[in-house]
């Protein structure tokens, strides 16, 4: 079936099948968080992005093969409610942005900086540090050698605009980071946000000036 990225809490995962990577998206918890399970098709190694809520659902999605690692995109509580239980069950290695790690109540094994590599099997992801929604938010970029890039943006970019910020300087920082580190990718780049539906950079790019003008 064709991947749409439209998922509902309590509903099935939607699976995006790429040549080297399988991406399973599921919605969990009262804030409709997205969690993403990445599976290298060559090695079957798995990585989870945001153990947000509902550990039983996430562990069922993970299955008997387990996960090698789990990346938390940022320190807000709705993105790590199930992290302790998932790590206890899988013994996965934990990753998070350096500036956000202290706000996550599960120890972070690997502190991510901008440009760091995160691997799942033979697949290479690049961490991009985006300041504004939180001090240490990270997006993960998969530059598919057989297609266009795929970016997991946490709460930094959604259909219709950047993530929530509380101060004007945070908004300006987030916008500058998105423009310098994400919107340099091609229009076909697929965006997987921390909540709700997916989008593409081509869909959002024409609105950058309007976002700047409105200030949110």
mmCIF file of C-alpha atoms in Angstrom:
data_model
loop_
_atom_site.group_PDB
_atom_site.id
_atom_site.type_symbol
_atom_site.label_atom_id
_atom_site.label_comp_id
_atom_site.label_asym_id
_atom_site.label_seq_id
_atom_site.Cartn_x
_atom_site.Cartn_y
_atom_site.Cartn_z
ATOM 1 C CA UNK A 1 0.000 0.000 0.000
ATOM 2 C CA UNK A 2 1.099 3.578 -0.618
ATOM 3 C CA UNK A 3 2.519 5.356 2.423
ATOM 4 C CA UNK A 4 0.549 8.444 3.503
ATOM 5 C CA UNK A 5 1.932 9.226 6.965
ATOM 6 C CA UNK A 6 -1.608 9.614 8.330
ATOM 7 C CA UNK A 7 -1.848 7.646 11.578
ATOM 8 C CA UNK A 8 -4.186 7.684 14.583
ATOM 9 C CA UNK A 9 -3.674 6.774 18.219
ATOM 10 C CA UNK A 10 -4.806 3.177 18.608
ATOM 11 C CA UNK A 11 -4.569 2.558 14.879
ATOM 12 C CA UNK A 12 -2.011 0.608 12.871
ATOM 13 C CA UNK A 13 1.406 1.826 11.889
ATOM 14 C CA UNK A 14 1.971 3.225 8.405
ATOM 15 C CA UNK A 15 5.093 1.859 6.723
ATOM 16 C CA UNK A 16 7.258 3.755 4.252
ATOM 17 C CA UNK A 17 9.361 1.221 2.358
ATOM 18 C CA UNK A 18 12.586 2.621 0.897
ATOM 19 C CA UNK A 19 15.235 0.585 -0.876
ATOM 20 C CA UNK A 20 17.609 0.474 2.110
ATOM 21 C CA UNK A 21 15.343 1.466 4.983
ATOM 22 C CA UNK A 22 11.869 0.718 6.299
ATOM 23 C CA UNK A 23 10.166 3.491 8.298
ATOM 24 C CA UNK A 24 7.177 2.577 10.473
ATOM 25 C CA UNK A 25 5.175 5.481 11.898
ATOM 26 C CA UNK A 26 2.769 5.112 14.801
ATOM 27 C CA UNK A 27 0.786 7.649 16.857
ATOM 28 C CA UNK A 28 0.745 7.258 20.647
ATOM 29 C CA UNK A 29 -0.432 9.055 23.765
ATOM 30 C CA UNK A 30 -2.826 11.874 24.656
ATOM 31 C CA UNK A 31 -0.848 14.450 22.651
ATOM 32 C CA UNK A 32 -0.917 12.394 19.440
ATOM 33 C CA UNK A 33 2.854 11.955 19.346
ATOM 34 C CA UNK A 34 4.535 10.249 16.435
ATOM 35 C CA UNK A 35 7.131 7.546 17.036
ATOM 36 C CA UNK A 36 9.207 6.182 14.160
ATOM 37 C CA UNK A 37 10.820 2.763 13.941
ATOM 38 C CA UNK A 38 13.645 2.587 11.394
ATOM 39 C CA UNK A 39 14.843 -0.804 10.139
ATOM 40 C CA UNK A 40 17.918 -1.357 7.973
ATOM 41 C CA UNK A 41 16.849 -3.753 5.238
ATOM 42 C CA UNK A 42 20.345 -5.218 4.853
ATOM 43 C CA UNK A 43 21.031 -6.016 8.522
ATOM 44 C CA UNK A 44 17.572 -5.879 10.188
ATOM 45 C CA UNK A 45 18.992 -3.599 12.894
ATOM 46 C CA UNK A 46 16.377 -1.198 14.259
ATOM 47 C CA UNK A 47 16.340 2.303 15.752
ATOM 48 C CA UNK A 48 13.412 4.088 17.424
ATOM 49 C CA UNK A 49 12.872 7.843 17.229
ATOM 50 C CA UNK A 50 10.978 9.201 20.282
ATOM 51 C CA UNK A 51 9.697 6.645 22.779
ATOM 52 C CA UNK A 52 6.905 9.113 23.383
ATOM 53 C CA UNK A 53 4.209 7.136 25.204
ATOM 54 C CA UNK A 54 2.501 3.744 25.445
ATOM 55 C CA UNK A 55 5.443 1.379 25.859
ATOM 56 C CA UNK A 56 3.329 -1.736 25.067
ATOM 57 C CA UNK A 57 2.411 -0.350 21.645
ATOM 58 C CA UNK A 58 6.010 0.605 20.912
ATOM 59 C CA UNK A 59 7.389 -2.741 22.071
ATOM 60 C CA UNK A 60 4.847 -4.571 19.903
ATOM 61 C CA UNK A 61 5.956 -2.446 16.937
ATOM 62 C CA UNK A 62 9.616 -3.220 17.715
ATOM 63 C CA UNK A 63 8.951 -6.950 17.941
ATOM 64 C CA UNK A 64 11.276 -9.751 18.929
ATOM 65 C CA UNK A 65 14.271 -8.318 17.049
ATOM 66 C CA UNK A 66 14.564 -5.458 19.526
ATOM 67 C CA UNK A 67 16.246 -2.135 18.847
ATOM 68 C CA UNK A 68 19.890 -1.158 18.979
ATOM 69 C CA UNK A 69 19.221 2.476 19.803
ATOM 70 C CA UNK A 70 16.596 5.097 20.579
ATOM 71 C CA UNK A 71 16.920 8.782 19.745
ATOM 72 C CA UNK A 72 14.970 11.394 21.705
ATOM 73 C CA UNK A 73 14.507 14.470 19.538
ATOM 74 C CA UNK A 74 14.159 16.878 22.475
ATOM 75 C CA UNK A 75 13.561 17.153 26.192
ATOM 76 C CA UNK A 76 9.800 17.851 26.339
ATOM 77 C CA UNK A 77 8.067 15.217 28.437
ATOM 78 C CA UNK A 78 5.588 14.061 25.829
ATOM 79 C CA UNK A 79 8.514 12.717 23.774
ATOM 80 C CA UNK A 80 10.051 10.423 26.426
ATOM 81 C CA UNK A 81 7.199 9.070 28.588
ATOM 82 C CA UNK A 82 7.885 5.487 27.465
ATOM 83 C CA UNK A 83 11.660 5.801 27.208
ATOM 84 C CA UNK A 84 12.526 4.163 30.534
ATOM 85 C CA UNK A 85 10.306 1.151 29.857
ATOM 86 C CA UNK A 86 11.525 0.732 26.278
ATOM 87 C CA UNK A 87 15.176 0.937 27.311
ATOM 88 C CA UNK A 88 14.603 -1.502 30.184
ATOM 89 C CA UNK A 89 12.992 -3.999 27.811
ATOM 90 C CA UNK A 90 15.471 -3.653 24.942
ATOM 91 C CA UNK A 91 18.713 -2.396 26.518
ATOM 92 C CA UNK A 92 18.909 0.074 23.655
ATOM 93 C CA UNK A 93 21.620 2.721 23.519
ATOM 94 C CA UNK A 94 20.172 6.204 24.066
ATOM 95 C CA UNK A 95 20.890 9.331 22.022
ATOM 96 C CA UNK A 96 19.831 12.968 22.517
ATOM 97 C CA UNK A 97 21.089 16.470 21.817
ATOM 98 C CA UNK A 98 23.778 17.559 24.255
ATOM 99 C CA UNK A 99 21.905 20.668 25.417
ATOM 100 C CA UNK A 100 18.681 18.737 26.125
ATOM 101 C CA UNK A 101 20.049 15.598 27.771
ATOM 102 C CA UNK A 102 19.777 16.945 31.322
ATOM 103 C CA UNK A 103 16.035 17.427 30.792
ATOM 104 C CA UNK A 104 15.470 13.752 29.921
ATOM 105 C CA UNK A 105 15.116 11.527 33.020
ATOM 106 C CA UNK A 106 16.791 8.525 31.374
ATOM 107 C CA UNK A 107 20.592 8.709 31.067
ATOM 108 C CA UNK A 108 21.795 9.576 27.565
ATOM 109 C CA UNK A 109 24.585 7.309 26.312
ATOM 110 C CA UNK A 110 25.498 9.444 23.286
ATOM 111 C CA UNK A 111 25.300 13.245 23.318
ATOM 112 C CA UNK A 112 24.646 14.516 19.819
ATOM 113 C CA UNK A 113 26.210 17.588 18.228
ATOM 114 C CA UNK A 114 25.332 19.141 14.889
ATOM 115 C CA UNK A 115 26.658 16.964 12.070
ATOM 116 C CA UNK A 116 27.109 13.806 14.145
ATOM 117 C CA UNK A 117 26.331 10.460 12.551
ATOM 118 C CA UNK A 118 23.754 8.034 13.936
ATOM 119 C CA UNK A 119 23.737 4.598 12.321
ATOM 120 C CA UNK A 120 21.091 1.918 12.051
ATOM 121 C CA UNK A 121 22.743 -1.051 10.431
ATOM 122 C CA UNK A 122 24.234 0.117 7.132
ATOM 123 C CA UNK A 123 22.116 3.273 7.055
ATOM 124 C CA UNK A 124 23.652 6.597 8.050
ATOM 125 C CA UNK A 125 21.625 9.432 9.599
ATOM 126 C CA UNK A 126 22.988 12.926 10.228
ATOM 127 C CA UNK A 127 21.997 14.896 13.333
ATOM 128 C CA UNK A 128 21.114 18.557 12.815
ATOM 129 C CA UNK A 129 21.039 20.765 15.916
ATOM 130 C CA UNK A 130 18.120 23.236 15.879
ATOM 131 C CA UNK A 131 17.881 25.810 18.677
ATOM 132 C CA UNK A 132 14.597 27.487 19.541
ATOM 133 C CA UNK A 133 11.869 24.979 20.383
ATOM 134 C CA UNK A 134 14.322 23.718 22.987
ATOM 135 C CA UNK A 135 18.050 24.421 23.401
ATOM 136 C CA UNK A 136 19.102 20.973 22.179
ATOM 137 C CA UNK A 137 16.517 19.747 19.686
ATOM 138 C CA UNK A 138 17.883 17.476 16.983
ATOM 139 C CA UNK A 139 16.525 16.511 13.598
ATOM 140 C CA UNK A 140 17.772 13.387 11.840
ATOM 141 C CA UNK A 141 18.464 13.480 8.102
ATOM 142 C CA UNK A 142 18.577 10.353 5.948
ATOM 143 C CA UNK A 143 20.019 11.248 2.544
ATOM 144 C CA UNK A 144 18.673 8.303 0.581
ATOM 145 C CA UNK A 145 21.221 7.344 -2.104
ATOM 146 C CA UNK A 146 18.369 5.915 -4.180
ATOM 147 C CA UNK A 147 16.002 8.866 -3.880
ATOM 148 C CA UNK A 148 15.399 12.098 -1.980
ATOM 149 C CA UNK A 149 16.246 12.951 1.644
ATOM 150 C CA UNK A 150 14.007 12.078 4.574
ATOM 151 C CA UNK A 151 14.071 14.222 7.736
ATOM 152 C CA UNK A 152 12.711 13.470 11.211
ATOM 153 C CA UNK A 153 12.148 16.942 12.658
ATOM 154 C CA UNK A 154 10.726 16.321 16.134
ATOM 155 C CA UNK A 155 8.797 19.470 17.074
ATOM 156 C CA UNK A 156 10.941 21.862 15.012
ATOM 157 C CA UNK A 157 8.996 21.726 11.737
ATOM 158 C CA UNK A 158 5.393 20.812 10.953
ATOM 159 C CA UNK A 159 3.027 21.242 8.033
ATOM 160 C CA UNK A 160 2.292 24.958 8.176
ATOM 161 C CA UNK A 161 5.219 26.221 10.183
ATOM 162 C CA UNK A 162 7.994 25.803 12.722
ATOM 163 C CA UNK A 163 7.458 24.393 16.193
ATOM 164 C CA UNK A 164 6.290 26.452 19.148
ATOM 165 C CA UNK A 165 8.658 29.018 20.646
ATOM 166 C CA UNK A 166 8.082 31.283 23.649
ATOM 167 C CA UNK A 167 10.378 34.247 22.919
ATOM 168 C CA UNK A 168 10.985 36.201 19.714
ATOM 169 C CA UNK A 169 14.687 35.385 19.832
ATOM 170 C CA UNK A 170 13.876 31.660 20.048
ATOM 171 C CA UNK A 171 11.644 31.929 16.992
ATOM 172 C CA UNK A 172 14.352 33.739 15.047
ATOM 173 C CA UNK A 173 16.916 31.106 16.087
ATOM 174 C CA UNK A 174 14.681 28.227 15.044
ATOM 175 C CA UNK A 175 13.858 29.812 11.698
ATOM 176 C CA UNK A 176 17.524 30.515 10.996
ATOM 177 C CA UNK A 177 18.455 26.948 11.879
ATOM 178 C CA UNK A 178 15.732 25.499 9.677
ATOM 179 C CA UNK A 179 16.752 27.693 6.749
ATOM 180 C CA UNK A 180 20.455 26.891 7.136
ATOM 181 C CA UNK A 181 20.273 23.184 7.947
ATOM 182 C CA UNK A 182 16.974 21.817 6.606
ATOM 183 C CA UNK A 183 15.653 24.025 3.808
ATOM 184 C CA UNK A 184 18.945 23.688 1.929
ATOM 185 C CA UNK A 185 17.695 20.199 1.007
ATOM 186 C CA UNK A 186 15.637 19.686 -2.177
ATOM 187 C CA UNK A 187 11.900 20.221 -2.459
ATOM 188 C CA UNK A 188 11.254 16.462 -2.605
ATOM 189 C CA UNK A 189 12.617 16.037 0.935
ATOM 190 C CA UNK A 190 10.047 14.200 3.059
ATOM 191 C CA UNK A 191 9.397 15.627 6.537
ATOM 192 C CA UNK A 192 8.336 13.373 9.432
ATOM 193 C CA UNK A 193 7.248 15.597 12.369
ATOM 194 C CA UNK A 194 6.766 14.825 16.037
ATOM 195 C CA UNK A 195 2.972 15.174 15.812
ATOM 196 C CA UNK A 196 0.439 14.905 13.021
ATOM 197 C CA UNK A 197 0.790 14.427 9.294
ATOM 198 C CA UNK A 198 3.922 14.475 7.165
ATOM 199 C CA UNK A 199 4.848 17.112 4.615
ATOM 200 C CA UNK A 200 7.610 17.974 2.126
ATOM 201 C CA UNK A 201 10.020 20.870 1.963
ATOM 202 C CA UNK A 202 8.575 21.847 -1.401
ATOM 203 C CA UNK A 203 5.157 22.255 0.174
ATOM 204 C CA UNK A 204 6.473 24.426 2.996
ATOM 205 C CA UNK A 205 9.235 26.441 1.293
ATOM 206 C CA UNK A 206 6.948 29.088 -0.325
ATOM 207 C CA UNK A 207 5.718 30.045 3.167
ATOM 208 C CA UNK A 208 9.072 30.881 4.785
ATOM 209 C CA UNK A 209 8.674 34.644 4.362
ATOM 210 C CA UNK A 210 5.125 34.516 5.711
ATOM 211 C CA UNK A 211 6.291 32.599 8.793
ATOM 212 C CA UNK A 212 8.990 35.192 9.405
ATOM 213 C CA UNK A 213 6.467 37.996 9.031
ATOM 214 C CA UNK A 214 3.922 36.524 11.438
ATOM 215 C CA UNK A 215 6.602 35.648 14.026
ATOM 216 C CA UNK A 216 5.490 32.103 14.800
#
